[in-house]
Amino acid sequence: MNYPGEHLWPGLLGHFLIVLSFVASLVATVAYFKSTNARLENNALSWKRLARISFIIESVAVFAVFGIIYFIVASHKFEYYYAWNHSSKDLSASYLFSCIWEAQEGSFLLWTIWHSVLGLILINKAGKWEAPVMTVISFAQVCLATMIIGIYLGDAKIGINPFLLVREVFQDAPIFSRQDYLSLESMQDGKGLNQLLQNYWMVIHPPILFLGFASTIVPFAYAIAGLWKKDYTGWTKIALPWSLFSSCILGLGIMMGGAWAYESLSFGGFWAWDPVENASLVPWLIMVAGLHTQVIFNATGHSLRATYLFFILSFFFILFSTFLTRSGVLGDSSVHAFVDNGMNWQLIIFMAVFLLPALFLFFKNYKQVPHIVKEEATDSREFWMFIGSLVFFLSALVITYQTAFNPIYNKITGATTAAPEDPEFAYNKIQIFVAVVIGMLSAIGQYLKYKNTSRAFFIKKMAVPTLLSLLLSLIISIWGGINFTKHGAGFLGAIHLAIFASVYTIVANASYIWLGLKGNLKTAGASVAHVGFGMMLLGILIASAKKEVLSRNNGILLNFGKDSKEKPMENATLIKGLKTDMGSYWATYEHNDSLTNFGNINYFKINFESKKDGDKFTLYPNLIRNTKGQEGFSNNPDAKHYLTKDIFTYISYASTIDREKDTATYKPYAVKLNDTIFYSTGFMVLNKVTVNPNNEKYKYTEADTALMAELKITSYDSAGYMARPVYAVKNAQVTVLPDTVFSQNLAIAFTKVLNEKEIELQVKESGQMIPFVSLKVYEFPQINVLWLGTIVMIIGFVMSIWRRVQQYRAG
């Protein structure tokens, strides 16, 4: 059957290119493998030449696939399931890229693209290590290509084809028995982008995060190459810029995710130990551990075995996190995990084909990997760097256990093991001590020398930074209002210890730049990164410990439902136009439909005024209509940013949510002047009808045809109100402008002129007439210390990468 209007060539070309990328990456893998094992140099060069050509073809193919998918989405080719399921016509152009990586296929493709970019760089820069390293990366491209190839072997489906048509996905749907199905209303628009992804961070955060994911394969590949070629030490210096780069980019991607969560999610913060957050944090912790042991080995010859293990496990946990987030295991415990698409067996094989051979090579060569029998001296830099790396690694294992055990156990057994009552504290009560240890080690590590350190030298160098840090941390703890007693005195004490450790990291490393390095910034990358890391810890501790709920309830309690995490006493109810006391602030809800409603996003204008200094500002938290067939809205926060704090708000409920469910109807009344209409709590009288009213609300002239009914409303408690609905005619079009008396739950419309003396009024009574919002407001003190610390840490990483690259070029 022919289907007029379908554009089949993009899909046919796109799927051909996917198959081409699979074949080309397979050829590249075999050719690089042959080149690595070739005994004759000419054979090695011939195989390498074929491998390079194949990898370039594969890279061009995956970029072309990405371009075709973007074309399908941007041009609204809704015959394709990808466009229909992930986009819509009313979607802002800035979010078209988000549509691509909303889908599993798109995120796998993004991952593949970054592998291609990294591989092309390595072809030019890896030198003698090119063949073994690129064998690993090419094989990863083979595995990733199978994730989007979308073919069947018997009954087994391999991958998800991103170029499927809607009629191929829903083959039995009756509409596809029609040749003109594309002309039907249901095919004129797509289901839209997930409402939580309609944020600018979701345009830039996923590409950075997936670059971080992809980059972990490079240190892994170098480690495998070293074991494979039995050149156990030759790769560590050339690979150091790559492990620095991976730590930098993956860390940046994680913190961008924190910024997205802060701006888009309503849990009131930048981190909630969400399983998907943890799935990216764990590989970063292990990569940083491997980075430090790699530096140790390059300086002293210690910790090479640990370096191998950390780089192998860092990449494995990237694959494990992929399994967790795409297998449906985390579907009930994470706000942004993918659902099960029937690819679990592929994901498990993906993990196994990298982990098992890597561990086999590692343990087979374990005794041959150079190892200094003599233990590191306890007063040496390498000893405490290794301890810090071990703490990072153990922290990663604990987080993995807490994140993955219950979901996987429940998935396998069908059990319903409950998560901790306070999941955040379950992590925090352990990780707070990790922060203390890492902060202390980051502070003292730079002052220790490799091999051994004189006690007198160490004390002399550390005395001033230690005393200054102690003084500053005491000032913060005592006069900074750190009184977080929610989890008892013991946890509060740990917070104070962590504050000292983070301040110590900042002060000691800043001092080291000027005292130890004599202000030589070229070699200060590690110290700058540690300063940034200390600032991040300090910002996290202060913002979390001093986070304050400002929106204490003013007496109008809402029932959010038994499944809601919202606490009624922490949500202030704001009536439209009514100035409401909110502790340190006055807040007024001044929603203006003509200015603030844009399609599926409903903005709410909230004015704030500080009681302390009179500072005024306006925030626009919004509700986004849920997509994908879901009912209701999702809340998108807004925040006022100050140098020392953020005022963070989101709408926890709005009367507009249920207005669509309002079942009250208008009742018609035929009335003459001075007639009375009764309603449940009072009555109204038609006083007069004015032709072409001209007042503060309506501006009509003699050229118009408009009538305004004026009604005096009296409630049973003798309160008086006025209502002025309007009936207007222009260009043979009737316009009815109702008037609303919110305090009486009344809406009144002037709908007809029956004769010279009689008009029709329609009256509706509804308890949902009064516009209001329930607002959650937090104050986050010193939150900018966290974001600034992230920037400083990244700058430190970049400085270190630049230095190591220059060292490598200099030989």
Coordinates of C-alpha atoms in Angstrom, one line a residue, residues 186-614:
S186 CA -4.0 12.7 15.3
M187 CA -1.0 12.8 12.9
Q188 CA -0.8 16.6 12.6
D189 CA 1.4 17.0 15.7
G190 CA 3.7 15.0 18.0
K191 CA 3.4 14.0 21.6
G192 CA 6.0 16.6 22.6
L193 CA 9.1 16.8 24.7
N194 CA 9.1 15.7 28.3
Q195 CA 8.2 18.7 30.3
L196 CA 11.2 18.4 32.6
L197 CA 13.6 18.6 29.6
Q198 CA 12.2 21.9 28.4
N199 CA 15.1 23.8 30.0
Y200 CA 18.2 25.3 28.4
W201 CA 20.4 23.2 30.7
M202 CA 19.0 20.1 28.9
V203 CA 20.3 21.4 25.6
I204 CA 23.9 21.7 26.9
H205 CA 24.1 19.3 29.9
P206 CA 23.7 16.0 28.1
P207 CA 26.4 16.6 25.4
I208 CA 28.9 17.6 28.1
L209 CA 27.9 14.6 30.3
F210 CA 28.1 12.2 27.4
L211 CA 31.5 13.6 26.5
G212 CA 32.5 12.8 30.0
F213 CA 31.1 9.3 29.7
A214 CA 32.8 8.7 26.4
S215 CA 36.2 10.1 27.6
T216 CA 36.5 7.4 30.3
I217 CA 37.2 4.9 27.6
V218 CA 40.6 6.6 26.7
P219 CA 42.4 5.9 30.1
F220 CA 40.7 2.5 30.0
A221 CA 42.0 1.8 26.5
Y222 CA 45.5 2.9 27.4
A223 CA 45.4 0.6 30.4
I224 CA 44.2 -2.4 28.3
A225 CA 46.9 -1.5 25.7
G226 CA 49.6 -1.6 28.4
L227 CA 48.5 -5.0 29.6
W228 CA 48.0 -6.3 26.0
K229 CA 51.4 -5.2 24.7
K230 CA 53.1 -5.9 28.1
D231 CA 54.4 -2.4 28.1
Y232 CA 53.1 -1.8 31.6
T233 CA 54.6 1.6 32.2
G234 CA 55.0 3.3 28.8
W235 CA 51.5 4.6 28.6
T236 CA 51.0 6.3 31.9
K237 CA 52.5 9.7 31.0
I238 CA 50.9 10.0 27.6
A239 CA 47.6 9.1 29.1
L240 CA 47.7 11.5 32.0
P241 CA 46.2 14.5 30.0
W242 CA 43.4 12.1 29.1
S243 CA 42.6 11.1 32.6
L244 CA 42.7 14.8 33.6
F245 CA 40.4 15.6 30.7
S246 CA 38.0 12.8 31.6
S247 CA 37.9 13.9 35.3
C248 CA 37.3 17.5 34.3
I249 CA 34.6 17.0 31.7
L250 CA 32.7 14.3 33.6
G251 CA 32.8 16.5 36.7
L252 CA 31.5 19.5 34.8
G253 CA 28.7 17.4 33.3
I254 CA 27.6 16.2 36.7
M255 CA 27.5 19.7 38.1
M256 CA 25.6 21.0 35.0
G257 CA 23.1 18.3 35.9
G258 CA 23.0 19.7 39.4
A259 CA 22.3 23.2 38.0
W260 CA 19.5 21.7 35.8
A261 CA 18.0 20.0 38.9
Y262 CA 18.2 23.2 40.8
E263 CA 16.3 25.1 38.1
S264 CA 13.9 22.5 36.9
L265 CA 13.0 20.1 39.7
S266 CA 11.1 20.8 42.8
F267 CA 13.1 18.9 45.4
G268 CA 14.6 22.2 46.4
G269 CA 18.3 21.9 45.7
F270 CA 21.0 20.8 43.4
W271 CA 21.4 17.2 44.5
A272 CA 19.0 14.6 45.9
W273 CA 21.1 11.4 45.6
D274 CA 18.8 10.5 42.7
P275 CA 20.0 7.1 41.3
V276 CA 20.7 8.7 37.9
E277 CA 22.8 11.4 39.5
N278 CA 24.7 8.7 41.4
A279 CA 25.2 6.6 38.3
S280 CA 27.3 9.4 36.9
L281 CA 29.0 10.3 40.2
V282 CA 30.4 6.8 40.8
P283 CA 32.6 6.6 37.7
W284 CA 33.9 10.1 38.4
L285 CA 34.9 9.2 41.9
I286 CA 36.8 6.2 40.6
M287 CA 38.3 8.1 37.7
V288 CA 39.6 10.7 40.2
A289 CA 41.0 7.9 42.3
G290 CA 42.8 6.5 39.2
L291 CA 44.1 10.0 38.3
H292 CA 45.8 10.4 41.6
T293 CA 47.4 7.0 41.6
Q294 CA 48.6 7.6 38.1
V295 CA 50.3 10.8 39.3
I296 CA 51.8 8.8 42.2
F297 CA 53.2 6.2 39.8
N298 CA 54.7 8.8 37.4
A299 CA 56.4 10.5 40.4
T300 CA 57.5 7.5 42.5
G301 CA 56.8 4.2 40.8
H302 CA 54.1 3.2 43.4
S303 CA 50.4 2.4 42.8
L304 CA 50.5 1.2 39.1
R305 CA 48.4 -1.8 39.9
A306 CA 45.8 0.4 41.6
T307 CA 45.8 2.7 38.5
Y308 CA 45.1 -0.2 36.2
L309 CA 42.2 -1.4 38.4
F310 CA 40.7 2.1 38.8
F311 CA 40.7 2.9 35.1
I312 CA 39.1 -0.5 34.3
L313 CA 36.4 -0.1 36.9
S314 CA 35.8 3.6 36.0
F315 CA 34.8 2.6 32.5
F316 CA 32.9 -0.5 33.7
F317 CA 30.8 1.7 36.0
I318 CA 30.0 3.9 33.0
L319 CA 28.5 0.8 31.4
F320 CA 26.9 -0.3 34.7
S321 CA 25.3 3.1 35.0
T322 CA 24.0 2.8 31.4
F323 CA 22.4 -0.5 32.4
L324 CA 20.9 1.0 35.5
T325 CA 19.4 4.0 33.8
R326 CA 18.2 2.2 30.6
S327 CA 17.0 -1.2 31.9
G328 CA 13.9 0.1 33.7
V329 CA 15.4 -0.9 37.0
L330 CA 15.4 2.7 38.3
G331 CA 12.0 3.6 36.8
D332 CA 10.3 3.8 40.2
S333 CA 13.2 5.5 42.0
S334 CA 14.5 8.2 39.7
V335 CA 12.9 11.2 38.0
H336 CA 14.9 10.9 34.8
A337 CA 15.6 7.2 34.1
F338 CA 14.7 5.6 30.8
V339 CA 12.1 2.8 30.7
D340 CA 12.8 -0.8 29.7
N341 CA 12.9 -1.1 25.9
G342 CA 13.7 -4.8 25.8
M343 CA 17.5 -4.3 25.5
N344 CA 18.5 -5.6 28.9
W345 CA 20.3 -8.6 27.5
Q346 CA 22.3 -6.3 25.2
L347 CA 23.3 -4.0 28.0
I348 CA 24.4 -7.0 30.1
I349 CA 26.5 -8.3 27.2
F350 CA 27.9 -4.8 26.7
M351 CA 29.2 -4.8 30.3
A352 CA 30.5 -8.3 30.1
V353 CA 32.5 -8.0 26.8
F354 CA 34.5 -5.2 28.3
L355 CA 34.8 -6.1 32.0
L356 CA 35.6 -9.9 31.7
P357 CA 38.5 -9.6 29.2
A358 CA 39.8 -6.5 31.0
L359 CA 39.9 -8.4 34.4
F360 CA 41.4 -11.4 32.7
L361 CA 44.2 -9.3 31.3
F362 CA 44.7 -7.5 34.6
F363 CA 44.9 -10.6 36.7
K364 CA 46.9 -12.6 34.1
N365 CA 49.6 -9.8 34.1
Y366 CA 49.2 -8.8 37.8
K367 CA 52.5 -10.2 38.9
Q368 CA 54.3 -8.6 35.9
V369 CA 53.0 -5.2 36.5
P370 CA 55.8 -3.2 38.2
H371 CA 55.4 -2.9 41.9
I372 CA 57.7 -1.5 44.5
V373 CA 57.8 -4.0 47.4
K374 CA 58.8 -1.4 49.9
E375 CA 55.7 0.3 51.3
E376 CA 55.3 4.1 51.0
A377 CA 56.5 6.0 54.0
T378 CA 53.6 7.4 56.1
D379 CA 55.1 10.9 55.9
S380 CA 55.2 10.9 52.1
R381 CA 52.9 12.5 49.6
E382 CA 52.2 9.3 47.7
F383 CA 51.0 7.5 50.9
W384 CA 48.3 10.0 51.7
M385 CA 47.4 10.5 48.0
F386 CA 46.8 6.7 47.9
I387 CA 44.7 6.9 51.0
G388 CA 42.6 9.6 49.4
S389 CA 42.2 7.6 46.3
L390 CA 41.2 4.6 48.3
V391 CA 38.6 6.7 50.2
F392 CA 37.2 7.9 46.8
F393 CA 37.0 4.3 45.6
L394 CA 35.3 3.1 48.8
S395 CA 32.8 6.0 48.7
A396 CA 31.9 5.0 45.1
L397 CA 31.3 1.4 46.2
V398 CA 29.1 2.5 49.1
I399 CA 27.1 4.8 46.8
T400 CA 26.7 2.0 44.3
Y401 CA 25.4 -0.4 46.9
Q402 CA 22.9 2.2 48.3
T403 CA 21.8 3.1 44.8
A404 CA 21.5 -0.2 43.0
F405 CA 20.9 -2.9 45.6
N406 CA 17.2 -2.4 46.3
P407 CA 16.1 -1.8 42.7
I408 CA 18.1 -4.7 41.3
Y409 CA 17.1 -7.0 44.2
N410 CA 13.4 -6.0 43.7
K411 CA 13.7 -6.5 39.9
I412 CA 15.2 -10.0 40.2
T413 CA 13.0 -11.3 43.0
G414 CA 9.8 -9.4 42.5
A415 CA 10.1 -8.2 46.1
T416 CA 9.2 -4.7 47.3
T417 CA 12.0 -3.8 49.6
A418 CA 11.4 -0.3 50.8
A419 CA 13.9 2.5 50.4
P420 CA 15.1 4.4 53.5
E421 CA 12.5 6.7 55.0
D422 CA 15.0 9.6 54.6
P423 CA 17.1 8.5 51.5
E424 CA 19.1 11.7 51.5
F425 CA 20.3 11.3 55.1
A426 CA 21.1 7.6 54.4
Y427 CA 23.8 8.9 52.0
N428 CA 24.7 12.0 53.9
K429 CA 25.5 10.3 57.2
I430 CA 28.3 8.4 55.4
Q431 CA 29.5 10.8 52.8
I432 CA 29.9 13.6 55.3
F433 CA 32.8 11.8 56.7
V434 CA 34.2 11.2 53.2
A435 CA 34.1 14.9 52.8
V436 CA 36.0 15.4 56.0
V437 CA 38.8 12.9 55.1
I438 CA 39.1 14.1 51.5
G439 CA 39.1 17.8 52.6
M440 CA 41.9 17.2 55.1
L441 CA 44.0 15.2 52.7
S442 CA 43.5 17.8 49.9
A443 CA 44.8 20.4 52.4
I444 CA 47.9 18.7 53.6
G445 CA 48.8 16.7 50.5
Q446 CA 50.6 19.5 48.6
Y447 CA 52.9 20.2 51.5
L448 CA 54.1 16.7 51.7
K449 CA 57.1 15.6 49.6
Y450 CA 57.4 12.5 47.7
K451 CA 59.4 9.6 49.4
N452 CA 59.4 11.3 52.8
T453 CA 58.8 14.6 54.6
S454 CA 60.7 16.2 57.4
R455 CA 58.4 16.7 60.4
A456 CA 59.9 20.1 61.2
F457 CA 59.4 21.2 57.5
F458 CA 55.8 20.0 57.5
I459 CA 54.9 21.7 60.8
K460 CA 56.5 25.0 59.7
K461 CA 54.7 25.1 56.4
M462 CA 51.3 24.0 57.7
A463 CA 51.2 26.1 60.9
V464 CA 49.8 29.3 59.4
P465 CA 47.3 27.7 57.0
T466 CA 46.1 25.5 59.8
L467 CA 45.6 28.3 62.3
L468 CA 43.9 30.5 59.7
S469 CA 41.6 27.7 58.6
L470 CA 40.7 27.0 62.2
L471 CA 39.8 30.6 62.8
L472 CA 37.8 31.0 59.6
S473 CA 35.9 27.8 60.2
L474 CA 35.1 28.8 63.8
I475 CA 33.7 32.1 62.5
I476 CA 31.5 30.3 60.0
S477 CA 30.3 27.7 62.5
I478 CA 29.7 30.0 65.4
W479 CA 28.5 33.2 63.8
G480 CA 27.3 31.8 60.5
G481 CA 24.2 30.3 61.9
I482 CA 25.1 26.6 61.3
N483 CA 22.5 25.1 63.6
F484 CA 21.4 22.0 61.7
T485 CA 20.0 19.9 64.5
K486 CA 17.5 17.8 62.4
H487 CA 19.7 14.7 62.7
G488 CA 21.1 15.2 66.1
A489 CA 24.2 16.6 67.7
G490 CA 26.5 14.0 66.2
F491 CA 25.7 14.8 62.6
L492 CA 25.9 18.6 63.4
G493 CA 29.4 17.9 64.7
A494 CA 30.3 16.1 61.5
I495 CA 29.1 19.2 59.5
H496 CA 31.3 21.5 61.6
L497 CA 34.3 19.1 61.0
A498 CA 33.5 19.1 57.2
I499 CA 33.3 22.9 57.2
F500 CA 36.8 23.0 58.8
A501 CA 38.1 20.5 56.2
S502 CA 36.7 22.4 53.3
V503 CA 38.1 25.8 54.5
Y504 CA 41.4 24.0 55.2
T505 CA 41.5 22.8 51.6
I506 CA 40.9 26.3 50.3
V507 CA 43.3 28.1 52.6
A508 CA 46.1 25.5 52.4
N509 CA 46.1 25.2 48.7
A510 CA 45.8 28.9 48.1
S511 CA 48.8 29.4 50.5
Y512 CA 50.7 26.7 48.7
I513 CA 50.4 28.5 45.3
W514 CA 52.2 31.5 46.8
L515 CA 54.4 29.9 49.4
G516 CA 55.3 26.5 47.8
L517 CA 55.1 27.4 44.2
K518 CA 56.2 31.0 44.6
G519 CA 53.2 32.2 42.6
N520 CA 54.1 30.1 39.6
L521 CA 50.6 29.5 38.2
K522 CA 51.9 27.3 35.4
T523 CA 52.4 24.5 37.9
A524 CA 49.5 25.4 40.1
G525 CA 46.7 23.5 38.3
A526 CA 46.3 20.8 41.1
S527 CA 46.2 23.4 43.8
V528 CA 43.7 25.5 41.9
A529 CA 41.5 22.4 41.3
H530 CA 41.7 21.6 45.1
V531 CA 40.7 25.2 46.0
G532 CA 37.7 24.8 43.7
F533 CA 36.9 21.4 45.2
G534 CA 37.1 22.9 48.7
M535 CA 34.8 25.8 47.7
M536 CA 32.3 23.2 46.3
L537 CA 32.3 21.3 49.6
L538 CA 31.9 24.6 51.6
G539 CA 29.0 25.8 49.4
I540 CA 27.3 22.4 49.6
L541 CA 27.6 22.3 53.4
I542 CA 26.5 25.9 54.1
A543 CA 23.7 25.9 51.5
S544 CA 22.3 22.5 52.7
A545 CA 22.8 23.1 56.5
K546 CA 21.3 26.6 56.4
K547 CA 18.6 26.0 53.8
E548 CA 15.5 27.6 55.2
V549 CA 11.9 27.3 54.3
L550 CA 10.4 30.8 54.1
S551 CA 6.9 29.9 53.0
R552 CA 5.4 29.0 56.4
N553 CA 1.7 28.4 56.0
N554 CA -0.6 31.3 56.7
G555 CA -3.5 29.3 57.8
I556 CA -5.0 28.1 54.5
L557 CA -4.0 24.4 54.5
L558 CA -4.1 22.4 51.3
N559 CA -4.3 18.6 51.0
F560 CA -1.6 17.6 48.6
G561 CA -2.6 13.9 48.7
K562 CA -1.1 11.0 50.6
D563 CA 1.5 10.3 47.8
S564 CA 2.8 13.9 47.8
K565 CA 6.1 14.8 49.4
E566 CA 4.8 18.3 50.0
K567 CA 4.2 19.4 53.6
P568 CA 1.1 21.7 53.9
M569 CA 2.8 23.8 56.7
E570 CA 5.7 24.6 54.4
N571 CA 3.6 25.9 51.5
A572 CA 2.1 29.4 51.7
T573 CA -1.3 30.0 50.0
L574 CA -1.4 33.3 48.0
I575 CA -4.7 34.7 46.9
K576 CA -4.5 36.8 43.7
G577 CA -3.7 40.4 44.5
L578 CA -3.5 39.9 48.3
K579 CA -0.3 40.9 50.0
T580 CA 0.7 37.9 52.1
D581 CA 3.1 37.8 55.1
M582 CA 5.9 35.3 54.4
G583 CA 8.3 35.8 57.3
S584 CA 11.2 37.9 56.0
Y585 CA 9.2 38.9 52.9
W586 CA 5.8 40.1 51.7
A587 CA 4.6 38.1 48.7
T588 CA 1.9 39.0 46.2
Y589 CA 0.5 36.8 43.5
E590 CA -0.2 39.0 40.5
H591 CA -0.8 36.5 37.7
N592 CA -1.6 38.3 34.4
D593 CA -3.0 35.9 31.7
S594 CA -2.3 38.3 28.8
L595 CA 1.4 38.4 29.6
T596 CA 2.3 35.1 31.2
N597 CA 0.5 32.2 29.4
F598 CA 2.5 30.7 26.6
G599 CA 1.1 27.4 25.2
N600 CA 1.7 24.6 27.6
I601 CA 3.7 26.7 30.0
N602 CA 1.8 28.7 32.6
Y603 CA 3.9 31.4 34.3
F604 CA 2.9 33.0 37.6
K605 CA 4.0 36.5 38.5
I606 CA 5.0 36.7 42.2
N607 CA 6.2 40.0 43.7
F608 CA 8.4 39.9 46.7
E609 CA 9.3 42.7 49.1
S610 CA 11.9 42.3 51.9
K611 CA 10.7 43.5 55.3
K612 CA 14.3 44.2 56.3
D613 CA 15.5 46.5 53.6
G614 CA 12.5 47.0 51.3

